[in-house]
PDB file of C-alpha atoms in Angstrom:
ATOM      1  CA  ALA A  28      -0.041  -0.195  -0.164  1.00 77.00           C
ATOM      2  CA  GLN A  29       0.878   3.871  -0.589  1.00 84.00           C
ATOM      3  CA  ARG A  30       1.487   4.838   2.443  1.00 91.00           C
ATOM      4  CA  VAL A  31       3.353   8.375   4.123  1.00 95.00           C
ATOM      5  CA  THR A  32       3.459   8.517   7.765  1.00 96.00           C
ATOM      6  CA  GLN A  33       4.757  11.784  10.317  1.00 97.00           C
ATOM      7  CA  PRO A  34       4.465   9.726  13.983  1.00 96.00           C
ATOM      8  CA  GLU A  35       4.903  12.684  15.600  1.00 95.00           C
ATOM      9  CA  LYS A  36       1.720  15.378  15.241  1.00 95.00           C
ATOM     10  CA  LEU A  37       3.676  18.124  17.462  1.00 96.00           C
ATOM     11  CA  LEU A  38       6.731  18.458  17.648  1.00 97.00           C
ATOM     12  CA  SER A  39       8.469  21.539  20.357  1.00 97.00           C
ATOM     13  CA  VAL A  40      12.476  22.628  20.328  1.00 97.00           C
ATOM     14  CA  PHE A  41      14.054  25.416  21.332  1.00 97.00           C
ATOM     15  CA  LYS A  42      15.744  28.563  19.704  1.00 97.00           C
ATOM     16  CA  GLY A  43      19.446  27.693  18.633  1.00 97.00           C
ATOM     17  CA  ALA A  44      18.281  23.006  18.854  1.00 97.00           C
ATOM     18  CA  PRO A  45      18.725  20.783  15.687  1.00 97.00           C
ATOM     19  CA  VAL A  46      15.076  19.686  14.757  1.00 97.00           C
ATOM     20  CA  GLU A  47      14.309  16.578  12.969  1.00 97.00           C
ATOM     21  CA  LEU A  48      10.559  15.361  11.781  1.00 98.00           C
ATOM     22  CA  LYS A  49      10.857  12.649  10.894  1.00 98.00           C
ATOM     23  CA  CYS A  50       8.696  11.213   7.172  1.00 98.00           C
ATOM     24  CA  ASN A  51       8.734   7.237   6.522  1.00 97.00           C
ATOM     25  CA  TYR A  52       7.054   6.638   3.236  1.00 96.00           C
ATOM     26  CA  SER A  53       6.168   3.183   1.254  1.00 93.00           C
ATOM     27  CA  TYR A  54       5.868   2.778  -1.828  1.00 89.00           C
ATOM     28  CA  SER A  55       6.914  -0.249  -4.458  1.00 85.00           C
ATOM     29  CA  GLY A  56       7.698   1.932  -7.398  1.00 80.00           C
ATOM     30  CA  SER A  57      10.804   4.763  -7.024  1.00 82.00           C
ATOM     31  CA  PRO A  58       9.635   6.972  -4.820  1.00 86.00           C
ATOM     32  CA  GLU A  59       9.176  10.613  -5.058  1.00 88.00           C
ATOM     33  CA  LEU A  60       9.500  12.833  -2.062  1.00 92.00           C
ATOM     34  CA  PHE A  61       8.410  16.447  -0.756  1.00 93.00           C
ATOM     35  CA  TRP A  62       8.257  18.689   1.882  1.00 96.00           C
ATOM     36  CA  TYR A  63       5.589  20.972   2.145  1.00 96.00           C
ATOM     37  CA  VAL A  64       5.706  23.905   4.934  1.00 96.00           C
ATOM     38  CA  GLN A  65       2.324  26.081   5.543  1.00 94.00           C
ATOM     39  CA  TYR A  66       3.303  28.735   7.973  1.00 95.00           C
ATOM     40  CA  SER A  67       1.087  30.557  10.460  1.00 92.00           C
ATOM     41  CA  ARG A  68      -1.745  32.261   7.250  1.00 88.00           C
ATOM     42  CA  GLN A  69      -0.144  31.319   4.246  1.00 91.00           C
ATOM     43  CA  ARG A  70      -0.657  28.741   2.034  1.00 92.00           C
ATOM     44  CA  LEU A  71       0.775  26.075   1.465  1.00 94.00           C
ATOM     45  CA  GLN A  72       3.720  26.393  -0.289  1.00 93.00           C
ATOM     46  CA  LEU A  73       6.544  23.712  -0.736  1.00 93.00           C
ATOM     47  CA  LEU A  74      10.592  23.698   0.281  1.00 94.00           C
ATOM     48  CA  LEU A  75      12.211  21.089  -1.179  1.00 91.00           C
ATOM     49  CA  ARG A  76      11.468  18.217  -3.340  1.00 89.00           C
ATOM     50  CA  HIS A  77      14.382  15.241  -2.376  1.00 84.00           C
ATOM     51  CA  ILE A  78      15.853  15.331  -5.991  1.00 78.00           C
ATOM     52  CA  SER A  79      17.231  18.426  -6.036  1.00 78.00           C
ATOM     53  CA  ARG A  80      19.631  17.715  -3.224  1.00 74.00           C
ATOM     54  CA  GLU A  81      19.941  21.948  -1.836  1.00 79.00           C
ATOM     55  CA  SER A  82      19.506  23.542   1.308  1.00 81.00           C
ATOM     56  CA  ILE A  83      16.370  25.164   2.003  1.00 85.00           C
ATOM     57  CA  LYS A  84      16.556  27.596   4.426  1.00 91.00           C
ATOM     58  CA  GLY A  85      18.496  26.108   6.283  1.00 91.00           C
ATOM     59  CA  PHE A  86      17.274  22.292   5.931  1.00 94.00           C
ATOM     60  CA  THR A  87      17.918  18.640   4.215  1.00 93.00           C
ATOM     61  CA  ALA A  88      16.273  15.926   3.623  1.00 94.00           C
ATOM     62  CA  ASP A  89      17.826  12.801   2.366  1.00 88.00           C
ATOM     63  CA  LEU A  90      16.147   9.838   1.172  1.00 91.00           C
ATOM     64  CA  ASN A  91      17.412   6.734   2.444  1.00 92.00           C
ATOM     65  CA  LYS A  92      16.387   3.892   0.531  1.00 90.00           C
ATOM     66  CA  GLY A  93      16.975   0.972   3.246  1.00 92.00           C
ATOM     67  CA  GLU A  94      14.934   2.426   5.834  1.00 93.00           C
ATOM     68  CA  THR A  95      11.969   3.690   3.878  1.00 95.00           C
ATOM     69  CA  SER A  96      12.741   7.534   5.515  1.00 95.00           C
ATOM     70  CA  PHE A  97      13.000  11.206   4.001  1.00 96.00           C
ATOM     71  CA  HIS A  98      13.708  12.452   7.186  1.00 97.00           C
ATOM     72  CA  LEU A  99      13.806  16.992   7.229  1.00 96.00           C
ATOM     73  CA  LYS A 100      16.636  18.268   9.039  1.00 96.00           C
ATOM     74  CA  LYS A 101      17.572  21.756  10.857  1.00 96.00           C
ATOM     75  CA  PRO A 102      20.721  21.866  12.591  1.00 96.00           C
ATOM     76  CA  PHE A 103      19.790  25.077  15.018  1.00 97.00           C
ATOM     77  CA  ALA A 104      16.164  25.902  14.839  1.00 97.00           C
ATOM     78  CA  GLN A 105      14.670  29.576  14.067  1.00 97.00           C
ATOM     79  CA  GLU A 106      11.189  30.871  15.214  1.00 97.00           C
ATOM     80  CA  GLU A 107      10.431  31.591  12.100  1.00 96.00           C
ATOM     81  CA  ASP A 108      10.875  27.737  11.163  1.00 97.00           C
ATOM     82  CA  SER A 109       7.451  27.593  13.534  1.00 98.00           C
ATOM     83  CA  ALA A 110       5.467  26.295  10.998  1.00 97.00           C
ATOM     84  CA  MET A 111       3.167  22.521  10.124  1.00 95.00           C
ATOM     85  CA  TYR A 112       5.276  20.586   7.716  1.00 97.00           C
ATOM     86  CA  TYR A 113       4.107  17.549   5.227  1.00 96.00           C
ATOM     87  CA  CYS A 114       5.801  14.892   3.734  1.00 97.00           C
ATOM     88  CA  ALA A 115       4.811  14.096   0.688  1.00 95.00           C
ATOM     89  CA  LEU A 116       5.302  10.979  -2.448  1.00 92.00           C
ATOM     90  CA  SER A 117       4.069  10.894  -5.807  1.00 88.00           C
ATOM     91  CA  VAL A 118       2.482   8.360  -7.047  1.00 80.00           C
ATOM     92  CA  ASN A 119       0.909   6.612  -9.589  1.00 72.00           C
ATOM     93  CA  TYR A 120      -1.843   6.896  -9.470  1.00 64.00           C
ATOM     94  CA  GLY A 121      -4.845   5.645 -12.203  1.00 62.00           C
ATOM     95  CA  GLY A 122      -1.727   6.452 -14.933  1.00 61.00           C
ATOM     96  CA  SER A 123      -1.324   9.616 -13.685  1.00 64.00           C
ATOM     97  CA  GLN A 124       2.070  10.334 -12.438  1.00 67.00           C
ATOM     98  CA  GLY A 125       1.732  13.746 -10.272  1.00 71.00           C
ATOM     99  CA  ASN A 126      -0.322  12.487  -7.359  1.00 82.00           C
ATOM    100  CA  LEU A 127       0.746  13.669  -4.034  1.00 88.00           C
ATOM    101  CA  ILE A 128      -0.182  10.924  -0.763  1.00 91.00           C
ATOM    102  CA  PHE A 129       0.425  13.998   1.894  1.00 94.00           C
ATOM    103  CA  GLY A 130       1.045  12.676   5.697  1.00 95.00           C
ATOM    104  CA  LYS A 131      -1.020  13.752   7.841  1.00 95.00           C
ATOM    105  CA  GLY A 132       2.036  17.076   9.520  1.00 95.00           C
ATOM    106  CA  THR A 133       3.633  17.771  12.343  1.00 96.00           C
ATOM    107  CA  LYS A 134       3.415  20.724  13.615  1.00 96.00           C
ATOM    108  CA  LEU A 135       6.845  23.034  14.530  1.00 98.00           C
ATOM    109  CA  SER A 136       6.795  24.445  17.307  1.00 98.00           C
ATOM    110  CA  VAL A 137       9.694  27.471  17.723  1.00 97.00           C
ATOM    111  CA  LYS A 138      10.133  28.382  21.297  1.00 96.00           C
ATOM    112  CA  PRO A 139      12.362  31.414  22.208  1.00 94.00           C
TER     113      PRO A 139
ATOM    114  CA  ASP B  29      -0.189  36.573  -5.563  1.00 52.00           C
ATOM    115  CA  GLY B  30      -0.995  35.375  -8.737  1.00 63.00           C
ATOM    116  CA  GLY B  31      -0.390  31.766  -9.742  1.00 92.00           C
ATOM    117  CA  ILE B  32      -3.082  29.422  -7.601  1.00 95.00           C
ATOM    118  CA  THR B  33      -7.002  31.524  -6.921  1.00 96.00           C
ATOM    119  CA  GLN B  34      -9.281  29.890  -4.895  1.00 97.00           C
ATOM    120  CA  SER B  35     -13.137  31.297  -3.889  1.00 95.00           C
ATOM    121  CA  PRO B  36     -15.426  32.337  -1.917  1.00 95.00           C
ATOM    122  CA  LYS B  37     -11.883  31.962   1.129  1.00 94.00           C
ATOM    123  CA  TYR B  38     -15.788  30.928   3.117  1.00 94.00           C
ATOM    124  CA  LEU B  39     -18.683  29.038   2.452  1.00 92.00           C
ATOM    125  CA  PHE B  40     -21.683  27.510   4.172  1.00 90.00           C
ATOM    126  CA  ARG B  41     -24.282  25.494   2.983  1.00 86.00           C
ATOM    127  CA  LYS B  42     -27.764  24.741   3.815  1.00 86.00           C
ATOM    128  CA  GLU B  43     -28.317  20.826   3.968  1.00 82.00           C
ATOM    129  CA  GLY B  44     -29.234  19.307   0.322  1.00 84.00           C
ATOM    130  CA  GLN B  45     -27.436  21.737  -1.361  1.00 89.00           C
ATOM    131  CA  ASN B  46     -25.097  21.852  -4.256  1.00 92.00           C
ATOM    132  CA  VAL B  47     -21.868  24.593  -3.373  1.00 94.00           C
ATOM    133  CA  THR B  48     -19.254  25.100  -6.777  1.00 96.00           C
ATOM    134  CA  LEU B  49     -15.944  26.213  -5.350  1.00 97.00           C
ATOM    135  CA  SER B  50     -13.400  28.497  -7.181  1.00 97.00           C
ATOM    136  CA  CYS B  51     -10.247  27.525  -8.250  1.00 98.00           C
ATOM    137  CA  GLU B  52      -8.543  29.349 -11.930  1.00 97.00           C
ATOM    138  CA  GLN B  53      -4.727  29.696 -11.891  1.00 97.00           C
ATOM    139  CA  ASN B  54      -2.430  31.575 -14.879  1.00 96.00           C
ATOM    140  CA  LEU B  55       0.994  29.834 -14.499  1.00 95.00           C
ATOM    141  CA  ASN B  56      -0.463  27.576 -17.921  1.00 94.00           C
ATOM    142  CA  HIS B  57       0.270  24.826 -16.076  1.00 94.00           C
ATOM    143  CA  ASP B  58      -1.790  21.569 -17.066  1.00 94.00           C
ATOM    144  CA  ALA B  59      -2.282  19.888 -14.246  1.00 93.00           C
ATOM    145  CA  MET B  60      -4.816  20.704 -11.185  1.00 95.00           C
ATOM    146  CA  TYR B  61      -5.753  19.187  -8.593  1.00 95.00           C
ATOM    147  CA  TRP B  62      -8.511  19.108  -5.882  1.00 97.00           C
ATOM    148  CA  TYR B  63      -7.706  18.519  -1.812  1.00 96.00           C
ATOM    149  CA  ARG B  64      -9.842  17.782   1.325  1.00 96.00           C
ATOM    150  CA  GLN B  65      -8.071  19.148   4.891  1.00 92.00           C
ATOM    151  CA  ASP B  66      -9.578  17.728   7.817  1.00 91.00           C
ATOM    152  CA  PRO B  67      -7.495  18.400  11.053  1.00 84.00           C
ATOM    153  CA  GLY B  68      -5.463  15.920  11.725  1.00 81.00           C
ATOM    154  CA  GLN B  69      -6.033  14.262   8.534  1.00 84.00           C
ATOM    155  CA  GLY B  70      -3.346  16.496   6.215  1.00 86.00           C
ATOM    156  CA  LEU B  71      -4.312  16.793   2.719  1.00 92.00           C
ATOM    157  CA  ARG B  72      -6.773  13.268   1.203  1.00 93.00           C
ATOM    158  CA  LEU B  73      -7.215  13.833  -3.355  1.00 92.00           C
ATOM    159  CA  ILE B  74     -10.634  14.128  -4.384  1.00 95.00           C
ATOM    160  CA  TYR B  75     -10.202  14.898  -8.017  1.00 95.00           C
ATOM    161  CA  TYR B  76      -7.082  15.634 -10.690  1.00 93.00           C
ATOM    162  CA  SER B  77      -6.865  16.697 -14.278  1.00 94.00           C
ATOM    163  CA  GLN B  78      -4.050  16.451 -16.464  1.00 91.00           C
ATOM    164  CA  ILE B  79      -5.606  18.319 -19.161  1.00 91.00           C
ATOM    165  CA  VAL B  80      -8.261  20.292 -20.257  1.00 93.00           C
ATOM    166  CA  ASN B  81     -11.481  18.240 -20.560  1.00 93.00           C
ATOM    167  CA  ASP B  82     -10.195  15.259 -19.039  1.00 93.00           C
ATOM    168  CA  PHE B  83     -10.174  14.582 -15.130  1.00 94.00           C
ATOM    169  CA  GLN B  84     -10.065  11.105 -12.818  1.00 92.00           C
ATOM    170  CA  LYS B  85     -11.432  10.471  -9.008  1.00 92.00           C
ATOM    171  CA  GLY B  86      -9.210  10.189  -5.966  1.00 91.00           C
ATOM    172  CA  ASP B  87      -9.273   9.315  -3.069  1.00 88.00           C
ATOM    173  CA  ILE B  88     -13.072  10.618  -1.834  1.00 93.00           C
ATOM    174  CA  ALA B  89     -15.000  11.606  -5.253  1.00 95.00           C
ATOM    175  CA  GLU B  90     -17.505  10.395  -4.134  1.00 95.00           C
ATOM    176  CA  GLY B  91     -19.935  13.362  -3.104  1.00 95.00           C
ATOM    177  CA  TYR B  92     -18.526  15.326  -5.529  1.00 97.00           C
ATOM    178  CA  SER B  93     -18.106  16.441  -8.916  1.00 97.00           C
ATOM    179  CA  VAL B  94     -16.105  18.128 -11.268  1.00 97.00           C
ATOM    180  CA  SER B  95     -15.602  19.784 -15.122  1.00 97.00           C
ATOM    181  CA  ARG B  96     -12.147  21.849 -16.558  1.00 97.00           C
ATOM    182  CA  GLU B  97     -13.756  22.874 -19.793  1.00 97.00           C
ATOM    183  CA  LYS B  98     -10.490  25.094 -19.297  1.00 96.00           C
ATOM    184  CA  LYS B  99      -7.336  24.812 -18.838  1.00 96.00           C
ATOM    185  CA  GLU B 100      -7.340  27.806 -16.893  1.00 97.00           C
ATOM    186  CA  SER B 101      -9.978  26.841 -13.877  1.00 97.00           C
ATOM    187  CA  PHE B 102     -11.549  23.975 -12.239  1.00 98.00           C
ATOM    188  CA  PRO B 103     -13.872  23.591 -10.370  1.00 98.00           C
ATOM    189  CA  LEU B 104     -15.298  21.524  -7.286  1.00 98.00           C
ATOM    190  CA  THR B 105     -19.314  21.348  -7.081  1.00 97.00           C
ATOM    191  CA  VAL B 106     -19.727  19.548  -3.440  1.00 95.00           C
ATOM    192  CA  THR B 107     -22.537  18.703  -3.570  1.00 92.00           C
ATOM    193  CA  SER B 108     -26.151  17.691  -1.135  1.00 86.00           C
ATOM    194  CA  ALA B 109     -24.955  13.574  -1.588  1.00 84.00           C
ATOM    195  CA  GLN B 110     -21.556  14.594   0.967  1.00 86.00           C
ATOM    196  CA  LYS B 111     -22.619  13.781   3.468  1.00 85.00           C
ATOM    197  CA  ASN B 112     -19.744  15.151   5.910  1.00 88.00           C
ATOM    198  CA  PRO B 113     -18.651  18.248   3.649  1.00 90.00           C
ATOM    199  CA  THR B 114     -17.237  20.861   6.739  1.00 92.00           C
ATOM    200  CA  ALA B 115     -14.063  20.981   5.621  1.00 94.00           C
ATOM    201  CA  PHE B 116     -10.834  22.389   4.587  1.00 95.00           C
ATOM    202  CA  TYR B 117     -10.869  22.484   0.435  1.00 97.00           C
ATOM    203  CA  LEU B 118      -7.168  23.419  -1.081  1.00 96.00           C
ATOM    204  CA  CYS B 119      -7.314  22.937  -5.156  1.00 97.00           C
ATOM    205  CA  ALA B 120      -3.441  23.439  -6.884  1.00 95.00           C
ATOM    206  CA  SER B 121      -1.694  23.239 -10.110  1.00 95.00           C
ATOM    207  CA  SER B 122       1.556  21.571 -11.559  1.00 92.00           C
ATOM    208  CA  THR B 123       3.519  22.057 -14.211  1.00 90.00           C
ATOM    209  CA  THR B 124       2.291  18.996 -15.955  1.00 82.00           C
ATOM    210  CA  ALA B 125       0.996  15.316 -14.254  1.00 76.00           C
ATOM    211  CA  SER B 126       5.197  14.238 -14.030  1.00 75.00           C
ATOM    212  CA  SER B 127       5.864  12.473 -10.654  1.00 70.00           C
ATOM    213  CA  ASN B 128       9.175  15.243 -10.407  1.00 75.00           C
ATOM    214  CA  GLN B 129       6.314  17.660 -10.537  1.00 82.00           C
ATOM    215  CA  PRO B 130       6.225  20.396  -7.934  1.00 87.00           C
ATOM    216  CA  GLN B 131       2.294  20.796  -6.874  1.00 90.00           C
ATOM    217  CA  HIS B 132       1.825  25.230  -5.693  1.00 93.00           C
ATOM    218  CA  PHE B 133      -1.795  25.727  -4.115  1.00 95.00           C
ATOM    219  CA  GLY B 134      -3.916  28.207  -3.720  1.00 96.00           C
ATOM    220  CA  ASP B 135      -4.866  29.443   0.027  1.00 95.00           C
ATOM    221  CA  GLY B 136      -8.029  27.363   0.613  1.00 95.00           C
ATOM    222  CA  THR B 137     -11.837  27.124   0.925  1.00 96.00           C
ATOM    223  CA  ARG B 138     -13.803  27.224   4.086  1.00 95.00           C
ATOM    224  CA  LEU B 139     -16.743  24.837   3.769  1.00 94.00           C
ATOM    225  CA  SER B 140     -19.298  24.585   6.380  1.00 92.00           C
ATOM    226  CA  ILE B 141     -22.591  23.006   7.190  1.00 85.00           C
ATOM    227  CA  LEU B 142     -25.139  26.388   8.255  1.00 80.00           C
TER     228      LEU B 142
END
């Protein structure tokens, strides 16, 4: 079954602390994974995707096919990182590529 | 900012009434999507369209209908058959229906039942 699991509903850290938002997936094909973020009063937006292998706002995510994981990491959290984070898997659905399966999201709260 | 525009921002429906949510994009994207977002549930796919005049059911299509008569428009109708329509609805688009193409989202419409 195709599935994305984000085990933490809420993650609370202090400013300057490292943060890791967990994401595990289940998919028989070659996975394409994304992290989306929703800041307060803003629309859902792409944070990063694994094929780009880039760092956005200090966040990185590495695809680990052995562990079927795509955890999002940042070494030093900032207050402005507080937001809702969604991990998403692109799947072949009914012959169409590009449909996303989302995890249930993790709310990150960075305390001063 | 531009890109994808959803309207209205808030919508109220009476029992037995159909309502239509608007989604317009000026990104020249081929693919468009509708999601439903419930608290603690993440986003679930209702319908998607790879190209104009084509659309397919997603995971939770029952009680919903769509049309794709124009490339830039993908309206969603919530019918009276949808027994639990209260939710936040998000429209998205992507360049093509390709696995490595990110989706761009609108601001959403919050639907409530009177």
